[in-house]
Short mmCIF file of C-alpha atoms and ligand atoms in Angstrom, two decimals:
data_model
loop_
_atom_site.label_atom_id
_atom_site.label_comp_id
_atom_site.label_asym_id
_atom_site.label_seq_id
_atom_site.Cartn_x
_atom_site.Cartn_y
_atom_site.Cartn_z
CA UNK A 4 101.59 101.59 106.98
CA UNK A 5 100.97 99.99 110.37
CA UNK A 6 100.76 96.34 111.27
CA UNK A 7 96.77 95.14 111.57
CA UNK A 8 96.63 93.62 115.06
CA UNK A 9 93.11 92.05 116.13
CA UNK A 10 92.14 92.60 119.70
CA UNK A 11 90.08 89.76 120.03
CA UNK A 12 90.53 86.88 117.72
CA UNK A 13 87.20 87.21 115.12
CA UNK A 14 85.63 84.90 112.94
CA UNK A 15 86.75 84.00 109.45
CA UNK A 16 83.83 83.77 106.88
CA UNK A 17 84.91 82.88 103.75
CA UNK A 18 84.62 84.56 100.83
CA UNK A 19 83.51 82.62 97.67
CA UNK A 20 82.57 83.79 94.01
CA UNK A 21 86.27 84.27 92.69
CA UNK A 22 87.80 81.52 90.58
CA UNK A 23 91.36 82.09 91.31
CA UNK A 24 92.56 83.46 94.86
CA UNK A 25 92.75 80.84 97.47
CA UNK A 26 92.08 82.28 101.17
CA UNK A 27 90.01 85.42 100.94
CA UNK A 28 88.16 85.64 103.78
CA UNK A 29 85.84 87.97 105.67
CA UNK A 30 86.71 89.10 109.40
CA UNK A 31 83.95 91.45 110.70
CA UNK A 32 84.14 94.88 108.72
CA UNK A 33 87.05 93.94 106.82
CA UNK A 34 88.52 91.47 103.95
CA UNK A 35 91.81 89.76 104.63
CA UNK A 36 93.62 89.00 101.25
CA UNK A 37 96.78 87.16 100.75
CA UNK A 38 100.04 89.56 98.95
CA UNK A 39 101.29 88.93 95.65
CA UNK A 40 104.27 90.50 93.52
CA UNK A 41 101.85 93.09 92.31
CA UNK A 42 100.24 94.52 95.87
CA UNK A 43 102.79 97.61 95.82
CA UNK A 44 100.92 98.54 92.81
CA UNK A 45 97.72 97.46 94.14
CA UNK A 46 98.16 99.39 97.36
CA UNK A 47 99.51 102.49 95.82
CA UNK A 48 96.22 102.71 93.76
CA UNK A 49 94.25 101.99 96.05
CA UNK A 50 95.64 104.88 98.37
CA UNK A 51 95.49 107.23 95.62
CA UNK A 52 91.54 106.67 95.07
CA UNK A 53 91.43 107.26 98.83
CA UNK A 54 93.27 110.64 98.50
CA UNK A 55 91.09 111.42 96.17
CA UNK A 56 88.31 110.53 97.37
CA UNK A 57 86.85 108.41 95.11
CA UNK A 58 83.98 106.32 96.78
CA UNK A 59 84.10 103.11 95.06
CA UNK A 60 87.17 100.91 96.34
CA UNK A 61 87.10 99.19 99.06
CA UNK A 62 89.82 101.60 101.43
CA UNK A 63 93.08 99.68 102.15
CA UNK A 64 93.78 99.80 105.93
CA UNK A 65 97.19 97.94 106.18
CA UNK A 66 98.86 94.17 106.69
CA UNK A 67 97.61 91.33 108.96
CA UNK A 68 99.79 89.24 111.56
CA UNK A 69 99.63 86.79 109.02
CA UNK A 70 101.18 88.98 106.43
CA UNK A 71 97.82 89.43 104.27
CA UNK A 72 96.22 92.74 103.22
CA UNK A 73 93.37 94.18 105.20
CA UNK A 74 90.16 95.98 103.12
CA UNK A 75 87.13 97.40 103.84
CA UNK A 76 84.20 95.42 103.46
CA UNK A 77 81.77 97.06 101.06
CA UNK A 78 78.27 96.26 102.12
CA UNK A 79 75.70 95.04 99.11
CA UNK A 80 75.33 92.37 96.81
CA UNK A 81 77.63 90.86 94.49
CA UNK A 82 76.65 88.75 91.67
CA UNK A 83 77.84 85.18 91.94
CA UNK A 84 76.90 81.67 90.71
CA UNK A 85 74.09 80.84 89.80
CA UNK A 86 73.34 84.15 88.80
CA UNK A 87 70.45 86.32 90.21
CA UNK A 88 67.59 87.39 87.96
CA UNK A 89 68.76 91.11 87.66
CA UNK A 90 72.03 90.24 85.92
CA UNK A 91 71.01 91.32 82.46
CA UNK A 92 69.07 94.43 83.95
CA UNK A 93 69.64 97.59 81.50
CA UNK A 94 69.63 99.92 84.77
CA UNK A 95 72.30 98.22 86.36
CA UNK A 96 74.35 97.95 83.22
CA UNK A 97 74.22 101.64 82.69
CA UNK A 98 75.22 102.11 86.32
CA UNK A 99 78.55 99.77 86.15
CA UNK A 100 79.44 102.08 83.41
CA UNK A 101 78.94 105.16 85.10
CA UNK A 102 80.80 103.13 88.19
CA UNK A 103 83.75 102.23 86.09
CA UNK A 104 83.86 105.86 84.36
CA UNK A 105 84.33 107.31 87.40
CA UNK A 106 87.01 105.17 88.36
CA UNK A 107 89.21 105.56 85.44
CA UNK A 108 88.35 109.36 86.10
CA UNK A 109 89.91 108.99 89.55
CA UNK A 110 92.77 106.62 87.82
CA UNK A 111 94.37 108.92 85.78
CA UNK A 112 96.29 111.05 88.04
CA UNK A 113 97.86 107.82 89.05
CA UNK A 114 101.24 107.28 89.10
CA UNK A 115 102.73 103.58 89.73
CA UNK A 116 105.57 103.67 92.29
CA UNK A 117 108.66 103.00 90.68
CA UNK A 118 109.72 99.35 90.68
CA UNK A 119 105.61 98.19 91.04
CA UNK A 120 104.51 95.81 88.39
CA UNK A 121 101.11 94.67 87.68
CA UNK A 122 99.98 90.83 87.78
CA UNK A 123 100.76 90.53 84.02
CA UNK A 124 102.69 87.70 82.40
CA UNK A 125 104.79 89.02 80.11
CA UNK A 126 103.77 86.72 77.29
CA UNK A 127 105.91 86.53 73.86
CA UNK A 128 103.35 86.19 71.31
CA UNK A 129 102.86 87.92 67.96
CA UNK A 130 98.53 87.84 69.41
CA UNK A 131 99.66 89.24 72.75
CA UNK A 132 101.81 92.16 70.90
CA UNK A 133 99.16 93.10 68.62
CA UNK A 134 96.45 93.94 71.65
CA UNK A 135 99.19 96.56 73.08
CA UNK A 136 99.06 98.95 70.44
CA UNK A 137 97.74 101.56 72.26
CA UNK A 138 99.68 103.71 74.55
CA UNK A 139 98.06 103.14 78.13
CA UNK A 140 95.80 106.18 79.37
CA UNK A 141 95.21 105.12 82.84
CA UNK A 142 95.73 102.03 85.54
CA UNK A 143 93.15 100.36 84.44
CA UNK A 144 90.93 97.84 86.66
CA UNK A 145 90.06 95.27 83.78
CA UNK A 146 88.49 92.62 85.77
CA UNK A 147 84.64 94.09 85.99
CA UNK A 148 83.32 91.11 85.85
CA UNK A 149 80.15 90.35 87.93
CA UNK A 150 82.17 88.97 90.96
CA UNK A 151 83.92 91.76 91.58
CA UNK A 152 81.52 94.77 91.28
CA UNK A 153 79.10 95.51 94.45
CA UNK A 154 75.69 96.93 94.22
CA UNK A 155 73.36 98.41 96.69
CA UNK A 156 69.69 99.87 96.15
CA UNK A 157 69.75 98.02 92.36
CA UNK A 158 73.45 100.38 91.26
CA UNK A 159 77.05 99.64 90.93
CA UNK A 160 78.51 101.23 93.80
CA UNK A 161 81.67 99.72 93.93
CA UNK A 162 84.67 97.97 92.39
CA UNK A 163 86.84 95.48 93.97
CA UNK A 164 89.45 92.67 93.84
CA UNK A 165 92.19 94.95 91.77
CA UNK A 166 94.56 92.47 91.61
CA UNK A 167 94.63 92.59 88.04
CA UNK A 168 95.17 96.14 87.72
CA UNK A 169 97.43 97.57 84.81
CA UNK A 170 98.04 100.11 82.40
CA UNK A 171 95.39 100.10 79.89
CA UNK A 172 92.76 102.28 78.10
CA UNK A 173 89.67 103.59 78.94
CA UNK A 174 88.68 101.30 75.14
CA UNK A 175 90.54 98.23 77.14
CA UNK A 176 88.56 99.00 80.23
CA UNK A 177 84.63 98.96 78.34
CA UNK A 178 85.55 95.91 76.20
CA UNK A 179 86.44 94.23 79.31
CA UNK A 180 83.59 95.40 81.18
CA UNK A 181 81.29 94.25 77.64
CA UNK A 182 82.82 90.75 77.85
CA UNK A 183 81.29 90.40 80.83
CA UNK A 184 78.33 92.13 81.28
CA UNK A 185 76.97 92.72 77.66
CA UNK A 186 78.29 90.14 77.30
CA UNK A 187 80.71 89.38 74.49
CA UNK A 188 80.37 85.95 73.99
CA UNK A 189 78.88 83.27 71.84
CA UNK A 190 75.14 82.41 72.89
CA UNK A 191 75.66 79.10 74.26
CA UNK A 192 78.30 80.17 76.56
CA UNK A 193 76.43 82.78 78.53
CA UNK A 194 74.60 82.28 81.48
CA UNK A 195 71.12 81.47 80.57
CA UNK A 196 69.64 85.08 82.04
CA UNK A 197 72.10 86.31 78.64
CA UNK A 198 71.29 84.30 76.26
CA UNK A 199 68.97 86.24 74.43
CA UNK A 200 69.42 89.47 75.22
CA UNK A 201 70.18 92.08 72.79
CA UNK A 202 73.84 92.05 73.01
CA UNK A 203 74.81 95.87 70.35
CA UNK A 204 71.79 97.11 72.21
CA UNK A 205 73.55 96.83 75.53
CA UNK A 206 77.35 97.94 74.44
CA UNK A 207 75.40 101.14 73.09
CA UNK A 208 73.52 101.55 76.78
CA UNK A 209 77.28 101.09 78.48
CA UNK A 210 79.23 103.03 75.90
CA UNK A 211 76.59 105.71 76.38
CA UNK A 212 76.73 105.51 80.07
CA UNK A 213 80.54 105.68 80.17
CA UNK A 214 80.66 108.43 77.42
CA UNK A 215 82.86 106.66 75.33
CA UNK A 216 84.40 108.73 72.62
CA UNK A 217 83.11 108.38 69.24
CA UNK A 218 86.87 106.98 67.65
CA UNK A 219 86.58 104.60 70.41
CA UNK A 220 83.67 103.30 69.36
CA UNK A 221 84.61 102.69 65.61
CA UNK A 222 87.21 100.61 66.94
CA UNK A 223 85.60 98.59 70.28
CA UNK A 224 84.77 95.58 68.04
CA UNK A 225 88.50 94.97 66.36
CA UNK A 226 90.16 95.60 69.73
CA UNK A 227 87.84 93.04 71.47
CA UNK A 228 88.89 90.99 68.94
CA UNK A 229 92.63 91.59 69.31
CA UNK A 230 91.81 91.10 73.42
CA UNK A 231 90.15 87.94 73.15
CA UNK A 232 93.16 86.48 70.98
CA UNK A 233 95.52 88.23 73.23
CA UNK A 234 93.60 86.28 76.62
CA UNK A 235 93.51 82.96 74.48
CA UNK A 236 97.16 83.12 74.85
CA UNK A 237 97.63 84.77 78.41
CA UNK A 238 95.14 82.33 79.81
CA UNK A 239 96.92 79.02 78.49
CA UNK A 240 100.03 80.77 80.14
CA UNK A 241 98.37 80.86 83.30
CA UNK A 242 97.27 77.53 83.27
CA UNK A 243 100.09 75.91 82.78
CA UNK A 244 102.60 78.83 85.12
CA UNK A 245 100.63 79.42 87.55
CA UNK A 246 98.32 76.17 87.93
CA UNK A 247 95.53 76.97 90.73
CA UNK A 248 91.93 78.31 89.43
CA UNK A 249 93.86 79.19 85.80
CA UNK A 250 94.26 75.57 85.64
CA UNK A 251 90.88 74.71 86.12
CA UNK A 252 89.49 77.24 84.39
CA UNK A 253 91.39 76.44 81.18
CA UNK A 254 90.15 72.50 81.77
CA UNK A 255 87.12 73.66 82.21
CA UNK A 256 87.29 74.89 78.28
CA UNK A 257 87.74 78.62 78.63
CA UNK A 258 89.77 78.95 75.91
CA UNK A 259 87.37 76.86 73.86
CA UNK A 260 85.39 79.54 74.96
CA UNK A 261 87.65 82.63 74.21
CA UNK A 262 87.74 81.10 70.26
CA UNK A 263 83.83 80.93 70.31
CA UNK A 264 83.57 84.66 71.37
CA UNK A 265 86.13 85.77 68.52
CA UNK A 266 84.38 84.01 65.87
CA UNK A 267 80.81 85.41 66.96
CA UNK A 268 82.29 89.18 67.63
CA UNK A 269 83.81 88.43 63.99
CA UNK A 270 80.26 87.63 62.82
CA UNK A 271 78.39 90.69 64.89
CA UNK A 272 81.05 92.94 64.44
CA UNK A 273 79.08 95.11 61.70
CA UNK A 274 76.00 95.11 63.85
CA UNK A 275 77.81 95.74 67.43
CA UNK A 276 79.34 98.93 65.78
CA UNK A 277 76.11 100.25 63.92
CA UNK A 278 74.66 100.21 67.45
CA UNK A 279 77.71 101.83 69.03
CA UNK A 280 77.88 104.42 66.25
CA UNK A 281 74.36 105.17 65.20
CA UNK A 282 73.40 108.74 66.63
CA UNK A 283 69.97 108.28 65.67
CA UNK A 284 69.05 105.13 67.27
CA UNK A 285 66.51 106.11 70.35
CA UNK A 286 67.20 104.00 73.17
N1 ADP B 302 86.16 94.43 99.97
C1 ADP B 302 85.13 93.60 99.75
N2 ADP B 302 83.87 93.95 100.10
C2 ADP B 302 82.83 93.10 99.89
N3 ADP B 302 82.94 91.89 99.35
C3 ADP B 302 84.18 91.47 98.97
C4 ADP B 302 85.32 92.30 99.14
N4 ADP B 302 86.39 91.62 98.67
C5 ADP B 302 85.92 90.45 98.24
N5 ADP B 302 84.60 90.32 98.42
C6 ADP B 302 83.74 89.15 98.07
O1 ADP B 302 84.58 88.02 97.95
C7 ADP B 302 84.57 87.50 96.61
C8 ADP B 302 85.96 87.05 96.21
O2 ADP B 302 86.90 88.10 96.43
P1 ADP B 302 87.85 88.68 95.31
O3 ADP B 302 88.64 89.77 95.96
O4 ADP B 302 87.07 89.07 94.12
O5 ADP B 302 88.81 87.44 95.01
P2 ADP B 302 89.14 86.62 93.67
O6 ADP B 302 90.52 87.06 93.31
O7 ADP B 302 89.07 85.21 94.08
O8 ADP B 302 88.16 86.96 92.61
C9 ADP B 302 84.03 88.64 95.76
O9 ADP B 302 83.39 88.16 94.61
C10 ADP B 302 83.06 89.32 96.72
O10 ADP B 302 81.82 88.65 96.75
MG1 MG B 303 87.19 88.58 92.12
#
């Protein structure tokens, strides 16, 4: 890959709305991020969606002088804080499904170089074993949450930030796409726009959307439930290896949070899975 040079030094704008990387910035058409450990992997993906030609990455067009990665700038609007009145919109929801199916479409004839690794503690914990059950189908995004998901015209038309990538399921990928934007969580911790919306309603609009398979269904609710144990765990590891926004984040109570969500998908369960399940239900 060649070196990014800049003709003419450009503005920096930047770029707010994530809670953990530092120095993300916007320089004309393109987003300058800084390299971790896992942008190999990163970069490799994100050159296979180019190959084939899979619209809804940002394109990867090489290394700054200052040793950061340089993306394409997807034009639209991107969800941040507080959030806009369209956030629980069923038409949108449907449409980062169909955005996210598509991707782990384009995902599964990905191969990680050998050596990559993904941006994954390795976490020794009985909770943290039992979410990795499954044998991974795909390199999966798993951070669709509203920050990182562009829209134009009122659709999804594009993912970004991957740094989170990893192996996962397509079941991994919609339960981490419902904890966001169903969303799976207690009523008192979602954004105000969520609070009453009807939360089985909406995983049966996404699951629908996404075509999840009908065994997949049946077990969405105990593997959310294994998840949000497993990120209890992960995220207190974070906070206290890595410091930064995890740190914050878990003072701000996220893991309070993360407890909240597994007693209330414990309590909704039946309901969530009736929806997901129920052939006859007219939406
Ligand atoms: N390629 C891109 N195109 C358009 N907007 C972007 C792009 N990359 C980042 N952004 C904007 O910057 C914000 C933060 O960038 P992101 O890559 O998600 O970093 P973080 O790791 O902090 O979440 C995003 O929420 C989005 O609004
Ligand atoms: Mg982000």
């Amino acid at each position: 890959m060649r070196a990014w040079q800049d003709i003419d030094p450009v503005e920096e704008i930047p770029l707010l709305g994530g809670d953990v990387t530092v120095g993300v910035v916007r320089v004309g058409d393109t987003v300058r991020r800084p390299l971790g450990p896992h942008s190999p992997l990163v970069h490799a993906l994100l050159r296979h969606l180019a190959q084939v030609e899979f619209d809804g990455a940002p394109r990867l067009l090489g290394v700054d002088e200052r040793g950061r990665e340089v993306l394409t700038y997807v034009e639209g609007e991107v969800a941040g804080r507080p959030r806009p009145g369209w956030i629980a919109d069923e038409e949108r929801l449907r449409s980062v499904a169909r955005l996210l199916r598509r991707y782990d479409d384009a995902a599964v004839g990905f191969t990680p170089p050998p050596g990559s690794v993904p941006d994954a503690p390795a976490v020794d914990h009985p909770a943290v074993r039992a979410a990795a059950l499954d044998e991974p189908e795909l390199v999966g995004h798993v951070d669709v949450t509203p920050e990182n998901v562009v829209f134009r015209d009122g659709a999804a038309v594009a993912l970004i930030d991957f740094d989170l990538a990893r192996p996962a399921t397509r079941l991994d990928e919609v339960v981490n796409a419902l904890t966001h934007w169903a969303p799976l969580a207690a009523p008192g911790d979602r954004d105000p726009l969520l609070s009453d919306v009807d939360v089985p309603r909406r995983c049966r609009l996404f699951a629908d959307a996404y075509g999840l398979a009908d065994d997949a269904r049946g077990r969405l609710v105990d593997v959310a439930v294994l998840r949000s144990r497993k990120s209890w765990h992960v995220m207190r590891h974070r906070a206290e290896a890595d410091g930064g926004g995890w740190a914050r984040m878990w003072a701000d109570g996220v893991g309070d949070v993360i407890r909240r969500r597994e007693a209330w998908l414990v309590e909704h369960g039946p309901t969530i899975t009736a929806a997901l399940l129920d052939r006859s239900a007219a939406l």
